[in-house]
Structures are given as structure tokens and as C-alpha cells.
PDB file of C-alpha atoms in Angstrom:
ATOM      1  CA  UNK S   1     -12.011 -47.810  -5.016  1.00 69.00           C
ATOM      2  CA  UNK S   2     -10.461 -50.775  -3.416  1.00 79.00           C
ATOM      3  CA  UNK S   3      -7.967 -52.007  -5.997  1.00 86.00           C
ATOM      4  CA  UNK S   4      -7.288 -55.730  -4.149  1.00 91.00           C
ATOM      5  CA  UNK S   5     -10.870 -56.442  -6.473  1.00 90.00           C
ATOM      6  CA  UNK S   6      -9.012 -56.105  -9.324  1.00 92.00           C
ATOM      7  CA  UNK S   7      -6.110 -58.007  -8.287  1.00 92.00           C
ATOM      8  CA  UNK S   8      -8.153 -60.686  -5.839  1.00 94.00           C
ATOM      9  CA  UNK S   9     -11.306 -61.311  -7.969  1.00 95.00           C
ATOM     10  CA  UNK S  10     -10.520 -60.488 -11.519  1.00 97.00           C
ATOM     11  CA  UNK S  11      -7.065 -61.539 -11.415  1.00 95.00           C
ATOM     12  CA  UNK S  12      -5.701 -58.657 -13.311  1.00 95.00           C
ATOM     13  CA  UNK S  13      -1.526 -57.755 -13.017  1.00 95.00           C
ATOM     14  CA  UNK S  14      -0.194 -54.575 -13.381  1.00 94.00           C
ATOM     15  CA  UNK S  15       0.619 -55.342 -17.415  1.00 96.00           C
ATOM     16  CA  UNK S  16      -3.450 -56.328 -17.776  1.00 95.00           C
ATOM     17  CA  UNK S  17      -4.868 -53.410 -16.090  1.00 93.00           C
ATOM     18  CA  UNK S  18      -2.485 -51.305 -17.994  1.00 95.00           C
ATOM     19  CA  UNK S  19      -3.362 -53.569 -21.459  1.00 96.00           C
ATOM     20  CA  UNK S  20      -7.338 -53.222 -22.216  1.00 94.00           C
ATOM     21  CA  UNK S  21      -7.882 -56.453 -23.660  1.00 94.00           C
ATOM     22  CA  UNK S  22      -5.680 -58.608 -22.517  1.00 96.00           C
ATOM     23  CA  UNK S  23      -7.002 -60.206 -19.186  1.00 97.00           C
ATOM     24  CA  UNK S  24      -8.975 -63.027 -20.142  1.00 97.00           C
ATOM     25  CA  UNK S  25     -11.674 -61.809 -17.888  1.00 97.00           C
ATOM     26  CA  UNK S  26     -12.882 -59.433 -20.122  1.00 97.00           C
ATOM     27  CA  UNK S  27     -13.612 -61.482 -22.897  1.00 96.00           C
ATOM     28  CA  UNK S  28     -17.002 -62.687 -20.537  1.00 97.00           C
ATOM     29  CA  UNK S  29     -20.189 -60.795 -20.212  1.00 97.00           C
ATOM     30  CA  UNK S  30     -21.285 -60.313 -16.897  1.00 98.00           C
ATOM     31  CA  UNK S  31     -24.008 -62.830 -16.778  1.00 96.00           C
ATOM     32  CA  UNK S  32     -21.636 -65.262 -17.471  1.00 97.00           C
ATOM     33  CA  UNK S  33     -19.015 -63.826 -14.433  1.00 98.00           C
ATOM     34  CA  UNK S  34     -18.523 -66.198 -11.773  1.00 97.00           C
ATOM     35  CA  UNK S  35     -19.538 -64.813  -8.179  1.00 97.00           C
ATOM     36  CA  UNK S  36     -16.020 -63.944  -6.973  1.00 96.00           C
ATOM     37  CA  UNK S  37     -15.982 -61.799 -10.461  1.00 97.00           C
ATOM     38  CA  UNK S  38     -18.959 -60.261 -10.232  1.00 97.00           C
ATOM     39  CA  UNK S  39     -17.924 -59.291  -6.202  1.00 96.00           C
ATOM     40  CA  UNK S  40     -15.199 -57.742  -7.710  1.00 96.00           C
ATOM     41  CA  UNK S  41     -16.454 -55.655 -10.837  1.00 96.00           C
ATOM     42  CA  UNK S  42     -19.249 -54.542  -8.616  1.00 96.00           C
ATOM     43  CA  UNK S  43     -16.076 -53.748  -5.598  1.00 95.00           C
ATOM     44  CA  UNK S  44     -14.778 -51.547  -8.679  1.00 94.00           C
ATOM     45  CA  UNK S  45     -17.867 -50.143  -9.308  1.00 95.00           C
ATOM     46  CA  UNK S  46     -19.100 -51.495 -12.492  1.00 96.00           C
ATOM     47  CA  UNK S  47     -22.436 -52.856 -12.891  1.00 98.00           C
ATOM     48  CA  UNK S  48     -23.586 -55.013 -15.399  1.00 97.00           C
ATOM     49  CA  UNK S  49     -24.179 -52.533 -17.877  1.00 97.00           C
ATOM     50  CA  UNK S  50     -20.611 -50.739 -17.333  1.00 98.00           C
ATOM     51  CA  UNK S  51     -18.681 -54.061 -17.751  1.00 98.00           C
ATOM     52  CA  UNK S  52     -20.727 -55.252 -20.831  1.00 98.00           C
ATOM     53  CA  UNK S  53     -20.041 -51.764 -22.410  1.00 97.00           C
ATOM     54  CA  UNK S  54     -17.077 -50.461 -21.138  1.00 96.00           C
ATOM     55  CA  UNK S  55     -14.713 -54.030 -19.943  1.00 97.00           C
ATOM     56  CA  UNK S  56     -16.246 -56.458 -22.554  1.00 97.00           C
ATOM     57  CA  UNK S  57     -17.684 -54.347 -25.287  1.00 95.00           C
ATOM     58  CA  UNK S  58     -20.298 -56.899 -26.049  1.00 96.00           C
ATOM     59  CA  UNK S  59     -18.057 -59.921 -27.296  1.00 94.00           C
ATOM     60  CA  UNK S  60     -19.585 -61.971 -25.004  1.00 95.00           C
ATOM     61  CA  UNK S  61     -23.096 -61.535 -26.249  1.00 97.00           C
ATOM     62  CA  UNK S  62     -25.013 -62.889 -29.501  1.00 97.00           C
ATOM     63  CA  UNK S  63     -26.020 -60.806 -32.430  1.00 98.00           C
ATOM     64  CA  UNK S  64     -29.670 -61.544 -31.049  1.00 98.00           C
ATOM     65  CA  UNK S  65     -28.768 -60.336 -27.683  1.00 97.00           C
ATOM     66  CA  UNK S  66     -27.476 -57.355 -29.422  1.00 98.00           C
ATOM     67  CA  UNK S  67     -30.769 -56.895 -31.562  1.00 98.00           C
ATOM     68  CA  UNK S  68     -32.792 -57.146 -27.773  1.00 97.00           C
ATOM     69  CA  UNK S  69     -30.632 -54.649 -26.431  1.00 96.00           C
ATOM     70  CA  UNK S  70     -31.077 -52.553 -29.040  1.00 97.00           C
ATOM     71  CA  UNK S  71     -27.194 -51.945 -29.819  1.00 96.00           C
ATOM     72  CA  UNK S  72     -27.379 -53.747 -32.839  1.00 98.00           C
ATOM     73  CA  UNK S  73     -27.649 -50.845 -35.400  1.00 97.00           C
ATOM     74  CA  UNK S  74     -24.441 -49.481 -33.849  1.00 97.00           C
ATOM     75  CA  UNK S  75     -22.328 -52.536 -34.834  1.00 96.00           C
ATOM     76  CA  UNK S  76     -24.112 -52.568 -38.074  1.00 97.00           C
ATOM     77  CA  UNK S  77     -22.691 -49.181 -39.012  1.00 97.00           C
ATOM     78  CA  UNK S  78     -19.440 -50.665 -38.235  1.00 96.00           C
ATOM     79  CA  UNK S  79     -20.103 -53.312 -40.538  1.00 96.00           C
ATOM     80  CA  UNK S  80     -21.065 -56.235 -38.081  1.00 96.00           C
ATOM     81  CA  UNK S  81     -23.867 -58.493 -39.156  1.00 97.00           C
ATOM     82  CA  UNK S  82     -25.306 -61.640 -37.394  1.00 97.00           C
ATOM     83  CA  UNK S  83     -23.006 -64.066 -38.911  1.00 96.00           C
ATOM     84  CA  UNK S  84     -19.929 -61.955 -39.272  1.00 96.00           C
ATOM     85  CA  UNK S  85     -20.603 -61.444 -35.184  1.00 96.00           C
ATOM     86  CA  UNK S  86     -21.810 -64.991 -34.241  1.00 96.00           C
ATOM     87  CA  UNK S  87     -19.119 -66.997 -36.503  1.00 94.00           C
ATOM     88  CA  UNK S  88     -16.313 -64.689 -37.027  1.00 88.00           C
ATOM     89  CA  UNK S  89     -16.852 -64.349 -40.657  1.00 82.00           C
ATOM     90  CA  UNK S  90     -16.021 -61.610 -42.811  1.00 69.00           C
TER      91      UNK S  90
END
């Protein structure tokens, strides 16, 4: 793996790759990626479904994207609900 995609596309330093969480990048889904992001997660060998799980961990969706995915019932058990998830409620 080519890491100038991680540098050159996703714009992540040495103190965010090491960090999970902390490049800004990560807080998008990857349908909302620009292109040069998306060359560059794909260039690191993530698709969509590997950067939504593994890079963004589904912050970037809604609870009803969630519910059409399926992966609702697994934030549930963690306590999640729609508006605690949409609004940032507890």
C-alpha cells in the first residue's frame, strides 16, 4: 500500500494516522468523500464499506440509514436510539 494516499488525498500527518479519530476526514461517510478522498481510501484499500465501518464508524450516517443497513440493533444494545444518534441527546 502506497502511503502518499494517506498523506496526498486524506491529508493525514504522522500524529493523525497514529490518533484514530482525530483527522477530520474521518468524521465523513464515504458517500459524502470528495473524489480526491475517495482516490485515496480506495489507493489504501478501503472500500466503502471498510471506511464506513472501520475509519468512520457510522457517524456520518442517520439513525434511518442505520435502520436500512441493518446495523441499527447493534447501536441499540449500546444504548443509541434515533434521537440520541441524530441530535446528540442523551
Amino acid at each position: 500500500i502506497d502511503q502518499s494516499y494517506a498523506v496526498d488525498k486524506l491529508e493525514y500527518s504522522q500524529n493523525t494516522w497514529n490518533n484514530p479519530g482525530s483527522n477530520l476526514v474521518e468524521e465523513w461517510s464515504f458517500h459524502d468523500l470528495y473524489d480526491s478522498e475517495v482516490e485515496g481510501a480506495l489507493g489504501l484499500g478501503l472500500d466503502s464499506e471498510a471506511w464506513d465501518c472501520h475509519i468512520n464508524h457510522y457517524y456520518g450516517y442517520w439513525w434511518s440509514e442505520l435502520v436500512e443497513k441493518g446495523i441499527d440493533r447493534y447501536y441499540s444494545v449500546l444504548g443509541w436510539d434515533e434521537d440520541k444518534w441524530d441530535n446528540g441527546t442523551s
